[in-house]
CSV table of C-alpha atoms in Angstrom, one decimal:
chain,number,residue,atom,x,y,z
P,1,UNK,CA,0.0,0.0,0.0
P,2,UNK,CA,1.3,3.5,-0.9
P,3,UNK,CA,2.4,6.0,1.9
P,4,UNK,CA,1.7,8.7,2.6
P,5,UNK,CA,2.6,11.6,-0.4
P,6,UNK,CA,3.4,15.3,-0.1
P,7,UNK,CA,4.3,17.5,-3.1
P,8,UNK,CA,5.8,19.7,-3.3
P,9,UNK,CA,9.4,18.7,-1.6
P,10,UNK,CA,11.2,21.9,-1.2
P,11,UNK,CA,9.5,25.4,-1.8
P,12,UNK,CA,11.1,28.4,-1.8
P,13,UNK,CA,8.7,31.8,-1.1
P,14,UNK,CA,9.0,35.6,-0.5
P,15,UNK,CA,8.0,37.0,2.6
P,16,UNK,CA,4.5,38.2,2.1
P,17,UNK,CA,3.4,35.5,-1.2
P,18,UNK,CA,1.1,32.5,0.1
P,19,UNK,CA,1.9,28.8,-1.0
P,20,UNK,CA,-0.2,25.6,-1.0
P,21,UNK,CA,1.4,22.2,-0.1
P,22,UNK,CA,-0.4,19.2,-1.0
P,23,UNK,CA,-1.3,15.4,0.9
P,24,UNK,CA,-2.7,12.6,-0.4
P,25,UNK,CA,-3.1,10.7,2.4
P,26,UNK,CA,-3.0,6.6,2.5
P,27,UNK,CA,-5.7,4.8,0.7
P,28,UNK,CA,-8.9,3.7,2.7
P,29,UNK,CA,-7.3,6.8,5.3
P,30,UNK,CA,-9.9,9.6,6.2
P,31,UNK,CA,-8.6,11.5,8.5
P,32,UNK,CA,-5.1,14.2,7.5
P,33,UNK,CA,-3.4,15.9,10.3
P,34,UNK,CA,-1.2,18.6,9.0
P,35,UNK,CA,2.2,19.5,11.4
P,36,UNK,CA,4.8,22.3,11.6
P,37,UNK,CA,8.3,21.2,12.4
P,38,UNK,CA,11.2,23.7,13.2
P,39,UNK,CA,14.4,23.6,15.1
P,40,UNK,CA,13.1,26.1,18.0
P,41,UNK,CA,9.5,24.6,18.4
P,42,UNK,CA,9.9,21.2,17.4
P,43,UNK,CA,6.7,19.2,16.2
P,44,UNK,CA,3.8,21.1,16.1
P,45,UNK,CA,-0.3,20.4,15.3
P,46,UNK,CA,-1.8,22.4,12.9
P,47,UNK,CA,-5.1,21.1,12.1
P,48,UNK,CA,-6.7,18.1,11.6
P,49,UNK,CA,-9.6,17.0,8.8
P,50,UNK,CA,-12.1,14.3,8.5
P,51,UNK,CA,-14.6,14.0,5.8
P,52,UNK,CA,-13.9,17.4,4.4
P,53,UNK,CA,-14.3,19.3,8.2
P,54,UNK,CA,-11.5,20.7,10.2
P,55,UNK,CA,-12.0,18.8,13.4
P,56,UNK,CA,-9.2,19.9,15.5
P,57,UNK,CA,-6.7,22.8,15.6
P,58,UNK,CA,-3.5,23.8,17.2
P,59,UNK,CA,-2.1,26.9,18.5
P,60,UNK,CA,-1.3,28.6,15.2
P,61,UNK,CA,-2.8,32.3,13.3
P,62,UNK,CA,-5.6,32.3,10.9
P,63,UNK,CA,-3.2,33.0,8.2
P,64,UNK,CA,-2.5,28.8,8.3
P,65,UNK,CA,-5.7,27.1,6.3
P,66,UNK,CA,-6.7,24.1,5.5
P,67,UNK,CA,-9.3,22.3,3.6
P,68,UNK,CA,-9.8,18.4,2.8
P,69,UNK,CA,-11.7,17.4,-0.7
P,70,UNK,CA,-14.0,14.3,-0.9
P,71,UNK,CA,-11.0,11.6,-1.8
P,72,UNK,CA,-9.5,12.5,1.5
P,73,UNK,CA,-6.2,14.3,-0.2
P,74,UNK,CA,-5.8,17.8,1.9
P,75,UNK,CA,-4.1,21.0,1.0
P,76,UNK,CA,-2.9,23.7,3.7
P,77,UNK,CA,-2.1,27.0,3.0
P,78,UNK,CA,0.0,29.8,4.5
P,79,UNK,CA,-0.6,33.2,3.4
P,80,UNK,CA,1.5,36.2,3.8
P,81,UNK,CA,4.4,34.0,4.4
P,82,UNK,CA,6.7,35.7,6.9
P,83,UNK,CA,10.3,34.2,7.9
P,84,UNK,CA,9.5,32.4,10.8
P,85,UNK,CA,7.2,30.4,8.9
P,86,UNK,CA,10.7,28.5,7.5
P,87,UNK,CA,9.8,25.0,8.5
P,88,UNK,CA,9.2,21.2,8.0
P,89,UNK,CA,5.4,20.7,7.1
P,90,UNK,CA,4.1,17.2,7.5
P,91,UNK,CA,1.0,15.2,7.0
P,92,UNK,CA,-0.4,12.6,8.6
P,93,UNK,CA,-2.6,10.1,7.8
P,94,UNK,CA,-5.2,7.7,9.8
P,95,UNK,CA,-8.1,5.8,9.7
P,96,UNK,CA,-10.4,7.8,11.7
P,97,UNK,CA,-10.5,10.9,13.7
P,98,UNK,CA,-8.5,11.9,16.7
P,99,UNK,CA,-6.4,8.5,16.5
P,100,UNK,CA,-2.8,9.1,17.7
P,101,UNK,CA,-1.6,5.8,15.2
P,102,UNK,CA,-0.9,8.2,12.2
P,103,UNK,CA,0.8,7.2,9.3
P,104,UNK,CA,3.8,10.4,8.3
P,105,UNK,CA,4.8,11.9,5.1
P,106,UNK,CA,7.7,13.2,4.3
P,107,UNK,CA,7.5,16.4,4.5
P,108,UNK,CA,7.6,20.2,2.4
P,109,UNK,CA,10.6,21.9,3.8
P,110,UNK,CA,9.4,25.4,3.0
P,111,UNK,CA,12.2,27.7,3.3
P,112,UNK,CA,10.8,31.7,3.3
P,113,UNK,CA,13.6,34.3,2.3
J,1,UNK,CA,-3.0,16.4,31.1
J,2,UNK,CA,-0.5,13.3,31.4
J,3,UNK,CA,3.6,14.8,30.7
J,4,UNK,CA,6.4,12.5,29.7
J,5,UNK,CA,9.8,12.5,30.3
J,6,UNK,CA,12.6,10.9,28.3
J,7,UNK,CA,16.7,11.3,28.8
J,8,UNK,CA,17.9,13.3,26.3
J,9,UNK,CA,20.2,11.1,24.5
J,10,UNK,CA,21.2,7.1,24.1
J,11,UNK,CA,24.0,5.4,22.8
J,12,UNK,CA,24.0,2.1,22.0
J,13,UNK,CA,26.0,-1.0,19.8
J,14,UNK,CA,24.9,-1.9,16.8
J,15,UNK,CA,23.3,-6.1,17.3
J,16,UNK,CA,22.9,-4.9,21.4
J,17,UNK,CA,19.7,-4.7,23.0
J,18,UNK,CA,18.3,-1.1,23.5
J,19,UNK,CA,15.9,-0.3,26.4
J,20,UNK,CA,14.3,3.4,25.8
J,21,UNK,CA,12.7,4.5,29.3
J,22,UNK,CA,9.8,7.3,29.3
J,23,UNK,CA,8.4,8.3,32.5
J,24,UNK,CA,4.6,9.5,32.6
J,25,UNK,CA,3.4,9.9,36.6
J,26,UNK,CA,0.4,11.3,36.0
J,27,UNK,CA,-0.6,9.7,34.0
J,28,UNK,CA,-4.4,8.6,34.0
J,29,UNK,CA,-6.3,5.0,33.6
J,30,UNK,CA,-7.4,5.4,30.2
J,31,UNK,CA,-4.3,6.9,28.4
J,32,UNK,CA,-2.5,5.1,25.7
J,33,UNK,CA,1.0,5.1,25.7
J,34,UNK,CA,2.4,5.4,22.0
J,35,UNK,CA,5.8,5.4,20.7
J,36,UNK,CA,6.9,7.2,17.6
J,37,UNK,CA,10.3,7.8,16.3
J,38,UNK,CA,11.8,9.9,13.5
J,39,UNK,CA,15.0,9.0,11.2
J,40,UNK,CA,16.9,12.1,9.9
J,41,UNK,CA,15.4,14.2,7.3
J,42,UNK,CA,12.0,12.0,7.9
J,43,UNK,CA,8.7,12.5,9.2
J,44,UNK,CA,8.2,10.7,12.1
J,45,UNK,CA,7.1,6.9,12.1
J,46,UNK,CA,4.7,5.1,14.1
J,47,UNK,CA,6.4,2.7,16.5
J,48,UNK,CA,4.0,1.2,18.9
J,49,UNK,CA,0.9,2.3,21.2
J,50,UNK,CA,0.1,0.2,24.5
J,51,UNK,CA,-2.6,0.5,27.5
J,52,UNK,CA,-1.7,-2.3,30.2
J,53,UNK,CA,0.0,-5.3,29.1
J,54,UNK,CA,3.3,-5.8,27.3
J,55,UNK,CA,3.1,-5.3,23.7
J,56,UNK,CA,5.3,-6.9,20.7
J,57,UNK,CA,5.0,-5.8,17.1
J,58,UNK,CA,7.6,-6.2,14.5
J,59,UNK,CA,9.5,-2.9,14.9
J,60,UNK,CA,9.8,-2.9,19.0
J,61,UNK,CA,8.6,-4.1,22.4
J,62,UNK,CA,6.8,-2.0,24.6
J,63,UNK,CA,7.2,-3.0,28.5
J,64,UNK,CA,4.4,-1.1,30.8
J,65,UNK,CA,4.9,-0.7,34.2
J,66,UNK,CA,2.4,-2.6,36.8
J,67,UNK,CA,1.5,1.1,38.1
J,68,UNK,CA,1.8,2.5,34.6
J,69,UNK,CA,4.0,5.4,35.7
J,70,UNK,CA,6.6,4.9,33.2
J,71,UNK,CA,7.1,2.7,30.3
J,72,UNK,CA,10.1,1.2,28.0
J,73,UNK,CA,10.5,1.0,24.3
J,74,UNK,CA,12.4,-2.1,23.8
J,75,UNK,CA,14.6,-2.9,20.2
J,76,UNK,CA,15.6,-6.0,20.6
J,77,UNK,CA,18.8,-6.1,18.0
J,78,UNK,CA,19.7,-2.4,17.2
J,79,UNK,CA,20.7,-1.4,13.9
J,80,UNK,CA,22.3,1.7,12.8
J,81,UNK,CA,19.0,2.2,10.6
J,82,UNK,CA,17.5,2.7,14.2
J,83,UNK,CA,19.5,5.9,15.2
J,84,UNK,CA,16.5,8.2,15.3
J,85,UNK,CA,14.9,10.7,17.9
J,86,UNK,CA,12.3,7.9,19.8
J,87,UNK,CA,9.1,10.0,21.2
J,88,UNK,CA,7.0,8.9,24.5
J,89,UNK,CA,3.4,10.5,23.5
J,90,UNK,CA,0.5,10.5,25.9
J,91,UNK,CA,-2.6,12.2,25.0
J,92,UNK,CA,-3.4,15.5,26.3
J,93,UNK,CA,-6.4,16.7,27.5
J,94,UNK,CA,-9.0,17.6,25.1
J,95,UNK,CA,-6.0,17.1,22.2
J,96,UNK,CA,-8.5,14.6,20.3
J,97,UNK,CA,-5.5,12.8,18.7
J,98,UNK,CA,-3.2,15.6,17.8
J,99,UNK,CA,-0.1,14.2,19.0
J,100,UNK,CA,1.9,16.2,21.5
J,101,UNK,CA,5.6,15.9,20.4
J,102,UNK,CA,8.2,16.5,23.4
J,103,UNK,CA,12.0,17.0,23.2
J,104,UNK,CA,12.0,12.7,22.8
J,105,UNK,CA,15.1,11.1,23.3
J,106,UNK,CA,17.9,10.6,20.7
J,107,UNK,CA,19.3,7.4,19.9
J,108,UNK,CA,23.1,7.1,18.2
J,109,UNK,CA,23.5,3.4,17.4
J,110,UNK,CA,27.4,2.9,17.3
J,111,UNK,CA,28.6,0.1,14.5
């Protein structure tokens, strides 16, 4: 069975643009977590979706969105990037909502310049 | 909400037994105990999850203490593809299944 897939890989943005990353999440999964990972914070939630409704969400501004479509692959978006939004972005994958056995990508590094 | 802690850092030898301990005091009687772990320039990987008993999967061994106040992530033969940073994750309250990432412990598997 395929993992879990995030394109793209590496981004690289100007302070201020917006970018979308991408998750397509492991078949028969319905639930996509999405997670910020930097060297200061270490793993953070963002938000989590289940049958196209953000279900859950972390500490983090409105500028961070989300939105799931009805295949279960999940976008997030980041508008008006600024620098401190340099990071590791990473989906996650499970079967149903609010489990804690999710299945990782491998991440966007988005670097912001 | 249930905290974790883990030492810092491990070392072990490559084909040795490797005994990761996480300590959780408080934590309550219907907390899962899971174990995840993250290669370099990886996402993180699901390792295990436990409520009572002893657990055995493929990748590991988790060992839960009678009281449940602290657990250990067992490998049994350590490869250098296990040198990773090993997290003890407990649910927090009213998380819902986002998954609360600590400082973990780091693992450096010597050949």
């Amino acid at each position: 069975k395929a993992g879990v897939t995030q394109t793209p890989r590496y981004l690289i943005k100007t302070r201020g643009q917006q970018v979308t990353l991408s998750c397509s999440p492991i078949s028969g999964h319905r639930s996509v977590s999405w997670y910020q990972q930097t060297p200061g914070q270490g793993l953070q939630f963002l938000f989590e979706y289940f049958s196209e409704t953000q279900r859950n969400k972390g500490n983090f501004p409105g500028r961070f969105s989300g939105r799931q479509f009805s295949n279960s692959r999940s976008e997030m978006n980041v508008s008006t990037l600024e620098l401190g939004d340099s990071a590791l972005y990473l989906c996650a994958s499970s079967l149903w909502v609010g489990s804690y056995e999710q299945y990782f990508g491998p991440g966007t590094r988005l670097t912001v310049t | 909400d249930a905290k974790t802690t883990q030492p810092n850092s491990m070392e072990s030898n490559e084909e040795e037994p490797v005994h990761l301990p996480c300590n959780h005091s408080t934590i309550s009687g219907t907390d899962y105990i899971h174990w995840y772990r993250q290669l370099p320039s990886q996402g993180p990987e699901y390792v295990i999850h436990g409520l009572t008993s002893n657990v055995n999967n493929r990748m590991a061994s988790l060992a839960i203490a009678e009281d449940r106040k602290s657990s250990t992530l067992i490998l049994h033969r350590a490869t250098l593809r296990d040198a990773a940073v090993y997290y003890c994750i407990l649910p927090m309250g009213g998380s819902q299944g986002n998954l609360i990432f600590g400082k973990g412990t780091k693992l450096s598997v010597k050949p």
